[in-house]
XYZ file of C-alpha atoms in Angstrom:
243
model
C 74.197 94.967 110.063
C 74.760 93.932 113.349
C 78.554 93.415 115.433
C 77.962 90.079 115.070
C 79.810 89.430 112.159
C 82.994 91.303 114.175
C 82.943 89.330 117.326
C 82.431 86.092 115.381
C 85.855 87.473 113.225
C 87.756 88.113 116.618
C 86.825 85.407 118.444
C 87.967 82.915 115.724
C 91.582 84.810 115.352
C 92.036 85.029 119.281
C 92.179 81.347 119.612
C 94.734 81.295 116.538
C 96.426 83.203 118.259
C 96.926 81.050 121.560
C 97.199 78.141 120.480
C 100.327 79.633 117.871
C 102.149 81.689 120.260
C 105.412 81.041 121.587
C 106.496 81.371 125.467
C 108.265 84.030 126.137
C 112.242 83.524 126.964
C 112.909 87.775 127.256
C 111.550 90.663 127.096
C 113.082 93.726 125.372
C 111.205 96.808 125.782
C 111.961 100.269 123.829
C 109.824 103.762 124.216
C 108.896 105.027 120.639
C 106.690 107.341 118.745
C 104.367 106.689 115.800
C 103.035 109.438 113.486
C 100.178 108.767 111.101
C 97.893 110.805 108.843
C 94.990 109.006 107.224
C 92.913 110.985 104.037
C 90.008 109.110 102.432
C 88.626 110.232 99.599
C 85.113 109.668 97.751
C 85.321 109.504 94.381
C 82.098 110.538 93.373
C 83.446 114.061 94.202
C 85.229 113.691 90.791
C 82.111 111.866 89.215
C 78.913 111.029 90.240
C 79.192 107.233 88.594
C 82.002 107.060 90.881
C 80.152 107.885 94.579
C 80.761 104.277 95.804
C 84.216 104.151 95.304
C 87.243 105.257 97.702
C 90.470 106.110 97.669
C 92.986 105.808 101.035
C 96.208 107.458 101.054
C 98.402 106.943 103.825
C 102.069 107.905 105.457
C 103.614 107.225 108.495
C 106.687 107.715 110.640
C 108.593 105.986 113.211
C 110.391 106.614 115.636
C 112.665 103.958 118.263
C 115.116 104.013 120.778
C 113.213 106.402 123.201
C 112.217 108.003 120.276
C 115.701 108.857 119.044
C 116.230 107.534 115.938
C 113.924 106.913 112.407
C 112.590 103.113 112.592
C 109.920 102.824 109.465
C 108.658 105.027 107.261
C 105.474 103.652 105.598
C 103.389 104.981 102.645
C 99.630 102.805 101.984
C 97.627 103.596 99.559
C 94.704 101.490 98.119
C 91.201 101.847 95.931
C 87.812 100.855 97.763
C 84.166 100.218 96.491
C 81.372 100.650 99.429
C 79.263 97.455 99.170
C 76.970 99.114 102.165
C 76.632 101.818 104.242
C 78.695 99.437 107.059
C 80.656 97.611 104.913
C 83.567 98.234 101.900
C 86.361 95.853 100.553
C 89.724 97.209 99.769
C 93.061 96.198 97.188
C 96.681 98.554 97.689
C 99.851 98.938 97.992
C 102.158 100.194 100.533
C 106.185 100.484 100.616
C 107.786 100.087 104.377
C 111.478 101.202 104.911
C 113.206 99.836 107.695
C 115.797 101.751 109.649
C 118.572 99.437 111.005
C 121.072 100.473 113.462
C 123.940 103.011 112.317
C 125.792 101.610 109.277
C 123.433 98.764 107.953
C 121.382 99.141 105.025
C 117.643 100.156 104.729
C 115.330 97.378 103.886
C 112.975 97.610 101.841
C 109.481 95.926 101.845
C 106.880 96.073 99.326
C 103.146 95.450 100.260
C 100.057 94.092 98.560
C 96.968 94.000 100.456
C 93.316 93.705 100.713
C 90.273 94.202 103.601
C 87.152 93.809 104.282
C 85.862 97.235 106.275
C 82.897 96.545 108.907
C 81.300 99.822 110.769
C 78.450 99.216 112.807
C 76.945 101.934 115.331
C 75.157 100.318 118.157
C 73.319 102.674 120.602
C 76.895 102.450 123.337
C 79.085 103.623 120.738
C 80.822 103.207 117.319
C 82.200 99.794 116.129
C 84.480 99.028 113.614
C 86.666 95.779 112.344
C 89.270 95.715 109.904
C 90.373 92.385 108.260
C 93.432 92.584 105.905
C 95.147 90.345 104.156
C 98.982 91.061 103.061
C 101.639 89.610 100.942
C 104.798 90.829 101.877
C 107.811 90.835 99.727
C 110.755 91.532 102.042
C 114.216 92.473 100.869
C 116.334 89.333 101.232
C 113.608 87.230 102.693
C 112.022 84.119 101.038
C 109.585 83.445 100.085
C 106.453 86.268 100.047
C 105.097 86.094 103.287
C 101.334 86.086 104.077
C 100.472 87.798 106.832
C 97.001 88.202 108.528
C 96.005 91.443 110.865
C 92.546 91.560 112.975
C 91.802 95.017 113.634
C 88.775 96.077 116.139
C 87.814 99.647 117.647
C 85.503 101.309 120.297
C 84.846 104.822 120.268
C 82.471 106.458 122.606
C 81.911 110.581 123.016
C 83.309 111.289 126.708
C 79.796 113.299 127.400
C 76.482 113.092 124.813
C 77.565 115.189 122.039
C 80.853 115.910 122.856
C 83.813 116.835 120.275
C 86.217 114.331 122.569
C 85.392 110.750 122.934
C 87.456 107.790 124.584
C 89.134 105.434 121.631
C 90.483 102.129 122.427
C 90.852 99.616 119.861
C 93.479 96.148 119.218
C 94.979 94.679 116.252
C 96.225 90.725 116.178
C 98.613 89.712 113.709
C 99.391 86.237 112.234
C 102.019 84.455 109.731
C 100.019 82.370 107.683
C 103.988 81.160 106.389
C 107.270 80.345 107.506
C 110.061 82.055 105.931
C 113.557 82.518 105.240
C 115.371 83.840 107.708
C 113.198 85.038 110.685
C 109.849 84.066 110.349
C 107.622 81.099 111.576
C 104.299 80.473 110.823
C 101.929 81.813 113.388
C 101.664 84.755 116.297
C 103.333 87.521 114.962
C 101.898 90.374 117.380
C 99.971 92.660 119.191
C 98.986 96.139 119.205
C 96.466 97.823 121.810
C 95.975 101.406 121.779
C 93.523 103.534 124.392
C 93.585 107.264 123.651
C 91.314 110.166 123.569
C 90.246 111.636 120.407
C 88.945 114.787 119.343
C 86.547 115.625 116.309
C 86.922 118.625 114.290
C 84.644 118.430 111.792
C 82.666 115.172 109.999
C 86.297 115.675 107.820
C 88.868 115.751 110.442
C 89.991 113.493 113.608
C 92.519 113.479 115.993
C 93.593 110.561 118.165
C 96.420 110.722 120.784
C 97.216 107.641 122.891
C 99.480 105.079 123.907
C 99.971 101.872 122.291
C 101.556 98.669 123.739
C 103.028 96.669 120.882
C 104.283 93.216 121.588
C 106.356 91.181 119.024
C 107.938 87.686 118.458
C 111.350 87.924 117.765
C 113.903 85.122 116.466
C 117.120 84.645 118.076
C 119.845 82.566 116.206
C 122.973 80.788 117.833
C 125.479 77.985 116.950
C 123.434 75.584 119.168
C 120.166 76.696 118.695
C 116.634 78.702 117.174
C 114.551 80.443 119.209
C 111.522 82.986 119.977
C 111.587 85.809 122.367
C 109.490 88.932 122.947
C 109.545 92.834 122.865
C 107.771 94.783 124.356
C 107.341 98.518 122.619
C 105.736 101.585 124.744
C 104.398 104.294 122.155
C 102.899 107.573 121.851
C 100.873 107.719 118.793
C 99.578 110.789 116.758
C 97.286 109.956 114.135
C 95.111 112.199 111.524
C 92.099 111.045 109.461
C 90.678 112.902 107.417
C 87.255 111.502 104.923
C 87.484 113.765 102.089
């Protein structure tokens, strides 16, 4: 398998992207901090007739307002089958809570999803895209929105075999719905990360880097609906660990 089948992918979601997103009327900007630890499993360590499927258990914690106060706490989990070496397709589950400001309830969201898993390893580096699908079924928000993410990373050791390589990947996200209140369809956001990461073992992985998110957010007033943007500076800590 070749990267072709990635840049084709990104290339076709990039111009979604433009010709959906709004123009920006403000910016709001926040510092945060993400947390994440990643495990996946093979099965085939509990049976042999089981060595092509996978199992991906997730959590994750964040953190707003110059990293102040809890903003989401997310828990993914999901059951894979590896159709190649490169490739694997994926169906879960994953509950988000979101974190108002002081004295507003949590909301709750509850996520089904599924992805297709592309790894290629071309002799400059490793590849990898991520395509997922969601249906997200928001507290107080009609009806289930559908929600598509484009996810592509480069990884490259900083010398020839070493333990710490440069990471940078980016992740587009798009409504494929309108919904009610706060959503239209189309550009939802934007996530780039560049980081350094460090390998412990073919088990374990480190990454530490800072992500730039930037999100479409609707403003409501007597007169009017509109779009503006935020802009998010984070420091992310993530874990993976292939089990």
């Amino acid at each position: 398998m070749t990267n072709a089948p990635i840049r084709a992918v990104s290339a076709g979601l990039l111009i979604a992207v433009l010709m959906t997103a709004p123009k920006a009327i403000a910016a709001e900007e926040d510092f945060r901090v993400w947390e994440n630890i990643t495990a996946i499993t093979n099965l085939g360590s509990l049976d042999p007739k089981l060595d092509k499927w996978r199992w991906w258990l997730e959590g994750q914690g964040r953190f707003r307002d110059d990293a102040g106060a809890l903003d989401q706490s997310l828990a993914r989990t999901a059951i894979g089958y590896q159709l190649t070496d490169r490739a694997s397709i994926w169906l879960g589950y994953a509950h988000v809570g979101n974190y108002p400001r002081p004295q507003a309830r949590i909301q709750h969201e509850h996520r089904i999803w599924q992805q297709l898993l592309l790894t290629d390893k071309p002799s400059f580096g490793d590849l990898m895209s991520r395509t997922r699908l969601e249906q997200r079924f928001i507290q107080n928000v009609d009806p289930v929105e559908w929600r598509l993410r484009e996810f592509v990373r480069f990884s490259r050791p900083i010398v020839e075999g070493s333990a710490f390589s440069f990471v940078v990947w980016d992740e587009v996200f798009v409504r494929l719905n309108s919904t009610t209140p706060g959503t239209r369809f189309g550009f939802d956001q934007n996530r780039a990360f560049a980081g350094i990461g460090y390998t412990f073992s073919k088990q374990a992985r480190v990454e530490v880097g800072y992500i730039n998110q930037l999100i479409q957010l609707r403003t409501v007033t007597r007169r009017a609906q509109g779009f503006n943007e935020r802009m998010n500076h984070i420091l992310s800590v993530s874990m993976f660990l292939n089990l």
